Amino acid sequence: MPALVWMGVFLFLPLLLVLVISFAARGTYGGVEWTFSLANYLNMADPLYLRIYARSLALAAATTVVCLLLGFPLAYYIARAPARWQAVWLMLIIIPFWTNFLVRTYAWMFILRSEGLFHTVLSSVGLVTSPIEILYSDTAVLIGLVYGYLPFMVLPLYAAIERLDRSVVEAAWDLYASGWSVFWRVVLPLTKPGVIAGCLLVFIPSVGAFITPDLLGGARSMMVGNLIQHEYLVVRDWPFGSAISFALMALVLVGIAVYFKVETKVAV
Amino acid sequence: MSEHSVELREIVKRHGTTLAVDHLSLQVKRGEFFSILGPSGSGKTSTLRLLAGFEEPDQGEILIEGRSMRGVPPNLRPVNLVFQSYALFPHLTVAGNVAFGLEMRGVPRAIIAPEVRSALDMVRLAGKEERIPSQLSGGEQQRVALARALVNRPAVVLLDEPLGALDQQLRQEMQLELKTIQEQVGLTFICVTHHQEEALTMSDRVAVMNHGRLLQIGTPRDVYESPSSEFVAAFIGVSNRLSGRIEMVTGTRCTVRVPDLPAIVARVPPGTPEGALVTLSLRPERVHLSADIKLDGFDNTLQARIHKTIYNGNEIQYLLRLTDGLIWKARVPNLGGDHKQFQAGEAVFVRWQADEGVVLSE
C-alpha cells in the first residue's frame, strides 16, 4: 500500500496535472485559462513542430544505435576481464556522474568548438588544415548524447554478459560456429534482455533531452525537449508545453508497447 | 591415414608460472575409448582444452587424424566436446541444440532433421525434441550434450568429467551406456575424469596424469594390477603399503625385508637391484584372512589383529593392525552362511600370494 501512495503522489498526480493543463488555454499574460479544448493537440501538427519531432526521434535513434555499437564491445570486454579489473572499469564508467552534467557538457563545447581541443589534436597530426565546424550541429548533439547516455547502455549490457555462461559460448565455437555465428546465434540471443534494457534507457531520455541540444546544437537543432522548455519558460504557454509533453510520453509508451507485442508474438 | 586418431607430441602448456602440461606425449587409436585420469590440477582438463582448440600449446604438436592442429581454431577442428556443465544452449530446443553443429557446417535442412532424430533415438530422448534444456533432468541434459556431439560424427568426441554432475546410481547406469554408445558409433572417445571407477569401467586404455606429467598408460587391468608408481597405486583404488628393502632377487621373485615383520616374497620389476628401497603395494581384495595358523598354500603370512569391522552389505571391510601404527584394509565378499566374520580385537592371519603384491621402486 505505501507503494501506491508514493506512486500516486510522485507519479500520477503530477502527470494528471500536466494532462489537465494540456486541455486548457494560455491566458493573456501567460497564466492558465481553465477552458476545455483540443486546440493544443491540433496545433502540434504544424510542419515546424513536426520537423522538431522527427529530428528528436532520429537523433535519439542514432544515439541508441551508436551507444549499442560502442557499448556492446566495451561491456563484453569488462564482463570478461578478471574480477578485480571489472570493478575498476565499472568505477571508471560511473565516476563522470559525480560531476554535474551541465559542466561536462560545457567541457564538450570546449573540445568541439572551431579552434578547440579536437581541432588542435587533429591539426597537430596533420589530419586537418582548416578549422572544422562541429559545434552547433546535429553531429555535436549526437556526440553529446552518446557521451551522456553511454553508461546507461553499458551497465545493463554488462549485467547480461556477465551472467552469460562462458562454456555455452565455447560450445558454439566447438560446434563449428565462426566468430560471427557465435555472436548472432548465441551471444546476442542470450544477452537480449540487456540489449533491450540498455536501448530503452538510452532512447527515452535522449528523445526528451534539452541541455545537450541547447548547448551543443545551437538555435538550429532544436529538439522536443527544447521546444517544451521554450513553451514553458519563454513563451509561457503552459497548456501547449503540457500537450507536447504528454504527446511525447504517449508516443514513447505506445512505441514500447508495440515493440513488446511484436516481440512476444515472434517468440511464441 | 595413420592408425592413430590423436597424437600428442611433447606438449607443454604453462598457465602463468605453473606448468599445466609437462612434455606430454601419447597416442590414441581410432575407435578407442581412452580416458585421462588424474586428480584436479593434474593437467587433464588443460589437455582436453588443447585438443578442443580453446588453448594452444606453448610447445609440441597435436595431430588429429594425422593433421597438425597448430593454429586451427575450435570451429575448424574435427572434434566435439561434451562439457562438464553440459553447456546446452538455453534458448534453443533439444532438437535445436542437436542440430546446431550441422547447421553451422551448412548441412541441408532435409538431411539435418533425420540425423537429429537418430541421434536423439540413440541417447533415448525421442519425443523430447521440443523441450528446452531447463525442462530436462540432469541425466537428460547430459544425453542432449552427448547427442549434440555425436550427431556431427567428429573424428574425436571429447568428454569432460561426463558423469561428474550425476548421482551415484545414474552415474553407474551411464557408464555402461556411454561405453555401449561408443562401441555402436565406433568413434574415438577421449574422456577426462578424476573418478577411477569410471575410467576403469568404460575405457579401453587409461592414462594416469599428475602434476602435468603422464605417469602410466595402459589397459584398465594394467594400471590397476601393475601400477608403475606409488601415486598410481594409491590413486587408482585403495592400496595397502609396506616400506622395506630388497634383500635378495631370485629370477622374477624377490625377498623384501620390512622392519619388525617376517620377510615378504613378491614379484620384482626387471632391473631392480638388491638393496633397493621399495614399497610393497597390495589391494585390499587380495588380502586373505583366517583364524587358522595351519592354512597352507600362500607365499606370505603376517599376524594381525582386527581393529574394526565395517559391514557394507555386499562385502565386509576390515581394518587390520599389523604393528603399531600400521593399519591395512581387507575387503571380503559377504558370502553369508557359516563363513566366519571377525570381530574387533580378534587375532587373524593375513595371507597373500607373491604375485598379488606389487613392488614399487622409490
XYZ file of C-alpha atoms in Angstrom:
630
model
C 0.000 0.000 0.000
C 2.733 2.557 0.758
C 3.971 1.939 -2.793
C 0.612 3.057 -4.167
C 0.726 6.242 -2.093
C 4.219 7.030 -3.356
C 3.274 6.309 -6.945
C 0.182 8.464 -6.538
C 1.968 11.441 -5.033
C 5.108 11.403 -7.157
C 3.942 9.970 -10.471
C 0.207 10.068 -11.141
C -0.646 13.380 -9.513
C 1.936 15.434 -11.469
C 1.007 13.608 -14.667
C -2.675 14.273 -14.081
C -1.850 17.933 -13.586
C 0.034 18.033 -16.910
C -2.842 16.223 -18.632
C -5.450 18.653 -17.285
C -3.377 21.718 -18.184
C -2.839 20.371 -21.719
C -6.565 20.836 -22.402
C -6.620 24.419 -21.055
C -5.687 27.634 -22.880
C -2.953 30.194 -22.400
C -4.029 33.292 -20.503
C -3.202 36.693 -21.921
C -0.309 37.236 -19.515
C 0.956 33.631 -19.537
C -1.319 32.094 -16.963
C -3.647 29.136 -17.436
C -7.223 29.742 -18.506
C -9.387 26.805 -17.430
C -11.323 26.013 -20.574
C -11.541 22.691 -22.358
C -10.245 22.484 -25.904
C -8.202 20.171 -28.136
C -6.553 23.198 -29.754
C -3.146 22.488 -28.186
C -3.047 18.974 -29.626
C -4.182 20.181 -33.047
C -1.530 22.910 -33.061
C 1.169 20.275 -32.690
C 0.595 19.165 -36.289
C 2.253 22.359 -37.556
C 5.089 21.366 -40.012
C 7.506 23.480 -37.982
C 6.899 21.292 -34.942
C 6.722 18.045 -36.930
C 10.283 18.717 -38.125
C 11.381 19.039 -34.495
C 9.701 15.773 -33.500
C 11.270 13.992 -36.441
C 14.703 15.372 -35.618
C 14.306 14.322 -31.962
C 13.305 10.768 -32.864
C 16.079 10.491 -35.448
C 18.747 11.832 -33.069
C 17.518 9.584 -30.244
C 17.517 6.556 -32.550
C 21.008 7.399 -33.806
C 22.208 7.880 -30.218
C 20.793 4.474 -29.274
C 22.435 2.718 -32.219
C 25.819 4.362 -31.656
C 25.668 3.612 -27.905
C 24.822 -0.019 -28.661
C 27.665 -0.357 -31.178
C 30.170 1.257 -28.806
C 28.705 -0.192 -25.626
C 28.499 -3.866 -26.548
C 32.216 -4.473 -27.157
C 33.044 -2.369 -24.097
C 30.584 -4.245 -21.865
C 31.810 -7.584 -23.251
C 35.402 -6.657 -22.544
C 34.603 -5.588 -18.978
C 32.439 -8.644 -18.256
C 35.215 -10.954 -19.423
C 38.046 -9.154 -17.598
C 39.394 -10.565 -14.308
C 37.033 -9.753 -11.398
C 39.426 -7.193 -9.913
C 39.585 -5.251 -13.184
C 35.832 -5.400 -13.675
C 35.376 -3.314 -10.523
C 37.947 -0.774 -11.752
C 36.325 -0.462 -15.190
C 32.821 -0.097 -13.762
C 34.094 2.548 -11.371
C 35.621 4.488 -14.277
C 32.278 4.382 -16.069
C 30.383 5.662 -13.049
C 32.850 8.365 -11.933
C 31.714 11.016 -14.503
C 28.287 11.036 -12.795
C 29.930 12.717 -9.830
C 30.328 15.856 -11.921
C 27.342 17.968 -12.918
C 26.026 17.130 -16.375
C 25.917 20.817 -17.356
C 29.612 21.226 -16.521
C 30.515 18.144 -18.537
C 28.535 19.469 -21.496
C 30.409 22.776 -21.290
C 33.606 20.722 -21.434
C 32.390 19.255 -24.717
C 31.843 22.788 -26.061
C 35.483 23.475 -25.303
C 36.527 20.290 -27.086
C 34.311 20.731 -30.182
C 34.496 24.460 -30.862
C 36.190 25.551 -34.062
C 39.658 26.138 -32.555
C 39.064 23.659 -29.736
C 40.875 20.601 -28.427
C 39.513 18.277 -31.120
C 40.725 20.580 -33.870
C 44.098 21.167 -32.167
C 44.788 17.450 -31.865
C 43.732 16.666 -35.432
C 45.705 19.536 -36.949
C 48.812 18.773 -34.890
C 48.988 15.345 -36.516
C 48.241 16.956 -39.869
C 44.804 15.424 -40.441
C 43.105 18.784 -40.970
C 44.371 22.149 -42.089
C 41.325 24.434 -41.958
C 39.179 24.852 -38.823
C 36.447 22.219 -38.563
C 32.932 23.190 -37.589
C 31.396 20.572 -35.328
C 29.923 22.618 -32.515
C 26.356 23.837 -33.104
C 25.403 20.973 -35.401
C 23.431 17.738 -35.176
C 26.752 15.883 -35.072
C 27.736 17.778 -31.931
C 24.374 16.944 -30.344
C 24.827 13.281 -31.266
C 28.312 13.232 -29.735
C 26.993 14.878 -26.576
C 24.052 12.488 -26.273
C 26.188 9.393 -26.876
C 28.663 10.633 -24.283
C 25.934 11.318 -21.759
C 23.946 8.101 -22.140
C 26.641 5.514 -22.948
C 26.845 4.361 -19.284
C 23.096 3.613 -19.340
C 23.796 1.234 -22.222
C 26.962 -0.314 -20.799
C 25.661 -1.145 -17.324
C 22.664 -3.351 -18.279
C 24.715 -4.947 -21.077
C 27.490 -5.700 -18.595
C 24.989 -7.347 -16.241
C 23.611 -9.511 -19.058
C 27.003 -10.536 -20.480
C 28.428 -11.216 -17.043
C 25.646 -13.771 -16.470
C 26.343 -15.443 -19.816
C 27.913 -18.865 -19.245
C 31.359 -18.901 -20.825
C 31.131 -22.593 -21.660
C 27.977 -22.001 -23.737
C 29.983 -19.620 -25.922
C 32.784 -22.178 -26.136
C 30.245 -24.884 -27.005
C 29.060 -22.864 -30.007
C 32.641 -22.339 -31.113
C 33.342 -26.051 -30.693
C 30.238 -26.827 -32.794
C 31.751 -25.187 -35.891
C 30.338 -21.673 -35.370
C 32.588 -18.862 -36.649
C 33.050 -15.702 -34.584
C 30.063 -14.000 -36.255
C 27.816 -17.032 -35.877
C 28.731 -17.362 -32.199
C 27.672 -13.728 -31.751
C 24.421 -13.841 -33.750
C 23.249 -17.306 -32.755
C 24.300 -17.480 -29.106
C 25.714 -14.312 -27.517
C 23.107 -11.857 -28.821
C 20.001 -14.024 -28.152
C 21.208 -14.752 -24.630
C 22.007 -11.120 -23.804
C 18.876 -9.683 -25.438
C 17.232 -8.595 -22.160
C 20.308 -6.435 -21.510
C 20.220 -5.024 -25.040
C 16.540 -4.079 -24.707
C 17.020 -2.531 -21.262
C 20.057 -0.562 -22.497
C 18.247 0.700 -25.604
C 15.220 1.856 -23.601
C 17.411 3.553 -21.014
C 19.237 5.460 -23.764
C 16.374 6.141 -26.176
C 13.808 7.513 -23.713
C 15.949 10.232 -22.105
C 17.553 11.042 -25.477
C 14.198 11.910 -27.058
C 13.458 14.406 -24.312
C 16.995 15.747 -23.869
C 17.270 19.531 -23.726
C 20.583 20.536 -22.114
C 22.733 18.823 -24.745
C 20.912 20.171 -27.848
C 20.673 23.591 -26.187
C 24.417 23.905 -25.562
C 25.905 21.848 -28.397
C 23.224 22.215 -31.081
C 22.633 25.926 -31.020
C 19.448 27.504 -32.322
C 19.196 25.424 -35.474
C 18.987 21.929 -33.993
C 16.120 22.218 -31.580
C 14.759 19.017 -30.090
C 11.412 18.304 -28.482
C 12.909 18.893 -25.041
C 13.960 22.391 -26.068
C 10.543 23.068 -27.546
C 8.822 22.105 -24.290
C 11.265 24.186 -22.286
C 10.727 27.069 -24.713
C 6.925 26.881 -24.424
C 7.006 26.705 -20.634
C 9.712 29.264 -19.843
C 9.963 31.628 -22.799
C 6.534 31.750 -24.434
C 4.883 30.934 -21.089
C 2.306 28.808 -22.924
C 1.963 26.095 -20.266
C -1.011 24.362 -21.869
C 0.802 23.899 -25.195
C 4.007 22.726 -23.445
C 1.933 20.244 -21.456
C 0.281 18.925 -24.596
C 3.663 18.330 -26.258
C 4.999 16.634 -23.097
C 2.034 14.354 -22.923
C 2.080 13.507 -26.604
C 5.807 12.685 -26.398
C 5.258 10.392 -23.450
C 2.317 8.665 -25.150
C 4.371 8.195 -28.311
C 7.251 6.533 -26.443
C 4.901 4.325 -24.379
C 2.943 3.196 -27.440
C 6.200 2.515 -29.282
C 7.491 0.312 -26.472
C 4.154 -1.484 -26.104
C 4.036 -2.272 -29.824
C 7.622 -3.487 -29.697
C 6.948 -5.934 -26.853
C 3.728 -7.108 -28.505
C 5.605 -7.944 -31.711
C 8.460 -9.450 -29.727
C 6.288 -11.881 -27.748
C 4.451 -12.898 -30.933
C 7.759 -13.717 -32.610
C 8.970 -15.630 -29.568
C 5.803 -17.796 -29.466
C 45.871 -42.388 -42.915
C 47.659 -43.194 -39.695
C 46.144 -45.724 -37.321
C 46.156 -43.059 -34.648
C 43.184 -40.803 -34.267
C 45.050 -38.445 -31.956
C 48.725 -37.973 -31.364
C 50.307 -35.624 -28.821
C 53.990 -34.876 -29.261
C 55.888 -33.368 -26.344
C 53.086 -30.973 -25.418
C 53.979 -28.216 -22.954
C 51.418 -25.735 -21.629
C 52.101 -23.105 -18.985
C 49.455 -21.179 -17.064
C 51.366 -18.230 -15.664
C 54.263 -19.794 -13.819
C 52.708 -23.229 -13.300
C 53.381 -25.997 -15.756
C 49.897 -27.335 -16.526
C 51.069 -29.892 -19.079
C 54.662 -31.091 -18.960
C 56.091 -32.757 -22.088
C 53.073 -34.942 -22.666
C 53.238 -37.480 -25.470
C 50.605 -40.090 -26.195
C 48.691 -41.731 -29.000
C 45.050 -42.660 -29.143
C 43.953 -45.331 -31.611
C 40.983 -44.889 -33.897
C 37.761 -46.147 -32.321
C 39.305 -46.376 -28.885
C 37.680 -45.321 -25.607
C 40.584 -43.540 -23.973
C 40.487 -41.992 -20.520
C 42.812 -39.478 -18.925
C 42.640 -39.998 -15.194
C 44.077 -37.690 -12.578
C 43.311 -35.512 -9.581
C 42.392 -31.840 -10.011
C 45.420 -29.871 -11.148
C 46.905 -32.889 -12.896
C 46.698 -31.201 -16.299
C 43.971 -33.457 -17.665
C 41.480 -30.633 -18.280
C 44.182 -28.468 -19.885
C 44.979 -31.375 -22.198
C 41.322 -31.597 -23.208
C 41.135 -27.846 -23.882
C 44.284 -28.095 -26.001
C 42.660 -30.872 -28.029
C 39.440 -28.873 -28.471
C 41.480 -25.848 -29.554
C 40.418 -23.390 -26.846
C 44.079 -23.121 -25.929
C 47.269 -23.519 -27.943
C 50.258 -25.471 -26.606
C 53.424 -23.493 -25.784
C 55.494 -26.292 -27.258
C 54.872 -29.524 -29.074
C 52.338 -30.592 -31.616
C 48.861 -32.086 -31.682
C 47.851 -34.255 -34.621
C 44.262 -35.289 -35.211
C 43.753 -37.844 -37.987
C 47.355 -37.189 -38.981
C 46.771 -33.453 -39.475
C 48.609 -30.862 -37.406
C 46.246 -28.718 -35.341
C 48.668 -25.822 -34.950
C 46.770 -22.563 -35.405
C 43.495 -24.353 -36.176
C 40.606 -22.739 -34.218
C 37.992 -24.934 -32.442
C 35.347 -24.426 -35.134
C 37.632 -25.946 -37.768
C 38.738 -28.970 -35.723
C 37.119 -32.371 -36.279
C 36.405 -32.760 -32.560
C 33.368 -32.102 -30.387
C 33.389 -31.593 -26.665
C 30.794 -32.753 -24.151
C 31.142 -30.115 -21.436
C 31.141 -30.942 -17.756
C 28.331 -28.422 -17.197
C 26.747 -29.651 -20.493
C 26.715 -26.030 -21.782
C 23.444 -26.545 -23.641
C 22.047 -23.506 -25.441
C 19.261 -22.408 -23.078
C 17.367 -20.515 -25.802
C 17.150 -23.468 -28.185
C 15.039 -26.609 -28.017
C 16.569 -30.058 -27.633
C 16.336 -30.523 -31.402
C 17.792 -27.035 -31.946
C 20.735 -27.857 -29.715
C 21.468 -31.112 -31.515
C 21.063 -29.529 -34.963
C 23.415 -26.615 -34.166
C 26.655 -28.218 -35.356
C 25.117 -29.472 -38.610
C 23.546 -26.055 -39.295
C 26.875 -24.323 -38.736
C 28.503 -26.617 -41.270
C 25.819 -25.763 -43.814
C 24.229 -29.220 -43.965
C 20.894 -29.002 -45.850
C 17.769 -28.945 -43.694
C 16.350 -32.067 -45.299
C 19.351 -34.033 -44.041
C 19.550 -32.378 -40.603
C 16.082 -33.495 -39.433
C 16.601 -37.277 -39.769
C 20.158 -37.007 -38.385
C 18.892 -35.193 -35.292
C 16.149 -37.766 -34.832
C 18.514 -40.715 -34.998
C 20.993 -39.043 -32.616
C 18.179 -38.468 -30.109
C 16.993 -42.061 -30.563
C 20.474 -43.272 -29.749
C 20.514 -41.443 -26.400
C 16.892 -42.476 -25.744
C 15.439 -38.955 -25.895
C 12.960 -39.482 -28.721
C 9.826 -37.435 -28.093
C 11.616 -34.662 -26.180
C 12.676 -32.705 -29.295
C 10.663 -29.600 -28.486
C 11.603 -29.313 -24.806
C 14.022 -26.603 -23.738
C 17.041 -27.611 -21.634
C 15.700 -26.157 -18.373
C 12.739 -28.565 -18.576
C 15.037 -31.603 -18.554
C 16.598 -33.549 -15.682
C 20.370 -33.616 -15.227
C 20.625 -37.046 -16.833
C 18.560 -35.936 -19.826
C 20.637 -32.785 -20.272
C 23.714 -34.976 -20.264
C 22.241 -37.087 -23.063
C 21.416 -33.984 -25.121
C 25.021 -32.821 -24.730
C 26.196 -36.232 -25.928
C 23.782 -36.308 -28.883
C 24.837 -32.752 -29.839
C 28.422 -34.004 -30.208
C 27.690 -37.428 -31.762
C 25.403 -36.092 -34.478
C 28.406 -34.437 -36.160
C 30.330 -37.731 -36.333
C 33.589 -35.992 -35.370
C 36.928 -37.784 -35.550
C 37.136 -37.497 -31.779
C 34.484 -36.988 -29.098
C 35.942 -35.265 -26.039
C 34.224 -35.734 -22.691
C 34.997 -33.534 -19.684
C 34.024 -35.342 -16.460
C 30.935 -36.568 -18.312
C 29.219 -38.142 -15.324
C 30.516 -35.768 -12.668
C 27.225 -33.993 -12.015
C 25.064 -37.135 -11.837
C 24.106 -39.023 -8.701
C 25.695 -42.361 -7.878
C 23.078 -44.682 -9.390
C 22.624 -42.709 -12.610
C 26.381 -42.481 -12.920
C 26.778 -46.267 -12.931
C 23.998 -46.700 -15.491
C 25.514 -44.029 -17.730
C 28.982 -45.593 -17.540
C 27.707 -48.709 -19.266
C 25.514 -46.740 -21.632
C 28.338 -44.429 -22.704
C 30.528 -47.426 -23.445
C 27.718 -49.117 -25.406
C 27.072 -45.979 -27.457
C 30.766 -45.555 -28.150
C 31.009 -49.123 -29.472
C 27.869 -48.582 -31.530
C 29.077 -45.392 -33.257
C 32.686 -46.535 -33.440
C 34.082 -43.035 -32.839
C 37.202 -42.270 -30.838
C 36.277 -41.091 -27.339
C 38.690 -39.240 -25.063
C 37.311 -38.862 -21.583
C 38.815 -36.811 -18.782
C 37.903 -37.824 -15.250
C 39.120 -37.918 -11.686
C 36.874 -40.870 -10.938
C 38.908 -44.090 -11.131
C 35.962 -46.483 -11.250
C 34.503 -44.553 -14.198
C 37.792 -44.711 -16.086
C 38.323 -48.418 -15.427
C 34.750 -49.406 -16.350
C 34.476 -47.530 -19.645
C 37.959 -47.374 -21.115
C 39.963 -49.487 -23.492
C 43.041 -47.698 -22.219
C 43.726 -45.305 -19.370
C 46.402 -42.631 -18.991
C 47.141 -41.563 -15.423
C 48.397 -37.994 -15.021
C 49.664 -35.968 -12.101
C 51.305 -32.512 -11.988
C 51.039 -32.257 -15.775
C 53.012 -35.433 -16.385
C 51.961 -38.775 -17.776
C 52.661 -41.429 -15.149
C 51.318 -44.573 -16.727
C 49.359 -45.625 -19.746
C 47.755 -48.997 -20.304
C 44.620 -51.118 -20.141
C 42.473 -50.738 -17.003
C 43.874 -54.092 -15.872
C 47.474 -52.913 -16.375
C 47.101 -49.775 -14.333
C 45.073 -51.427 -11.616
C 47.090 -54.600 -11.191
C 50.550 -53.398 -12.165
C 50.766 -49.760 -11.151
C 54.137 -48.308 -12.053
C 54.373 -45.911 -9.150
C 53.101 -45.339 -5.649
C 50.950 -42.484 -6.871
C 49.156 -44.644 -9.436
C 48.703 -47.443 -6.920
C 47.205 -45.062 -4.369
C 45.114 -43.023 -6.811
C 43.505 -45.995 -8.522
C 41.727 -47.839 -5.785
C 42.835 -48.320 -2.222
C 46.223 -49.842 -1.560
C 47.866 -51.367 1.463
C 51.508 -50.473 1.702
C 54.708 -51.664 3.359
C 58.090 -49.979 3.068
C 61.202 -52.137 3.014
C 64.444 -53.065 1.330
C 65.048 -55.783 -1.252
C 67.156 -58.446 0.409
C 67.531 -60.968 -2.373
C 66.454 -61.313 -6.004
C 65.846 -64.802 -7.459
C 64.594 -64.706 -11.060
C 61.298 -62.807 -11.103
C 60.851 -63.054 -7.346
C 62.450 -61.127 -4.533
C 62.515 -61.117 -0.774
C 61.617 -57.807 0.878
C 62.802 -57.111 4.400
C 60.424 -54.934 6.424
C 61.416 -53.858 9.953
C 59.583 -55.786 12.701
C 57.911 -58.161 10.230
C 58.833 -61.502 8.657
C 60.427 -61.447 5.187
C 57.941 -60.996 2.323
C 58.116 -62.636 -1.090
C 56.965 -60.613 -4.100
C 57.235 -60.274 -7.861
C 60.094 -57.927 -8.743
C 60.139 -55.411 -11.626
C 63.013 -56.167 -14.038
C 66.230 -54.349 -13.228
C 65.555 -53.654 -9.561
C 68.862 -54.148 -7.712
C 69.287 -55.913 -4.396
C 69.357 -53.435 -1.526
C 66.908 -51.040 -3.217
C 64.341 -49.263 -1.044
C 60.872 -50.241 -2.237
C 57.205 -50.006 -1.371
C 55.106 -53.113 -1.469
C 51.517 -52.454 -2.521
C 48.661 -54.905 -2.038
C 44.969 -54.423 -2.974
C 42.514 -54.926 -0.054
C 40.545 -57.535 -2.016
C 43.712 -59.651 -2.364
C 44.106 -59.976 1.387
C 43.035 -63.410 2.664
C 42.072 -63.664 6.319
C 41.839 -66.715 8.507
C 41.993 -67.637 12.158
C 43.740 -70.912 11.352
C 47.537 -70.927 11.641
C 47.907 -74.187 9.737
C 46.396 -72.931 6.434
C 48.884 -73.638 3.641
C 49.456 -72.624 0.019
C 50.191 -68.896 0.477
C 53.597 -67.314 -0.028
C 53.227 -64.686 2.668
C 51.702 -64.796 6.133
C 51.554 -61.959 8.658
C 49.924 -61.819 12.052
C 47.433 -59.082 12.742
C 44.590 -58.053 14.969
C 41.156 -56.880 13.780
C 40.910 -53.177 14.539
C 37.458 -52.500 13.117
C 34.787 -54.344 11.167
C 32.684 -52.372 8.644
C 29.616 -54.085 7.233
C 28.913 -52.830 3.671
C 26.200 -55.233 2.601
C 27.809 -56.894 -0.385
C 31.174 -57.049 1.334
C 32.798 -56.688 4.708
C 35.719 -54.328 5.223
C 38.228 -54.992 7.959
C 40.798 -52.585 9.316
C 43.768 -54.661 10.456
C 46.503 -53.625 12.850
C 49.753 -55.235 11.650
C 52.118 -53.487 14.039
C 51.738 -50.294 16.000
C 50.735 -47.512 13.635
C 50.393 -49.717 10.556
C 46.775 -50.299 9.536
C 45.800 -52.366 6.492
C 42.456 -52.824 4.843
C 40.889 -56.083 3.762
C 37.719 -56.497 1.714
C 35.950 -59.813 1.906
C 32.821 -60.645 -0.127
C 29.824 -61.220 2.140
C 29.182 -64.887 1.384
C 26.850 -65.413 4.341
C 26.202 -68.905 5.687
C 28.787 -70.160 8.147
C 31.612 -68.069 6.678
C 33.407 -66.572 9.600
C 33.011 -62.874 10.336
C 35.717 -61.477 12.521
C 35.062 -59.140 15.405
C 37.219 -56.252 16.595
C 40.064 -57.457 18.818
C 40.345 -60.950 17.285
C 43.765 -62.207 16.170
C 43.934 -63.194 12.480
C 46.463 -64.388 9.925
C 46.859 -62.199 6.861
C 47.943 -64.103 3.751
C 48.606 -63.420 0.070
C 50.474 -64.817 -2.918
C 53.793 -63.416 -4.070
C 52.295 -62.338 -7.426
C 49.477 -60.384 -5.795
C 51.758 -57.785 -4.254
C 53.397 -55.144 -6.444
C 56.888 -53.873 -5.713
C 57.357 -50.162 -6.481
C 60.788 -48.549 -6.515
C 61.105 -45.314 -4.596
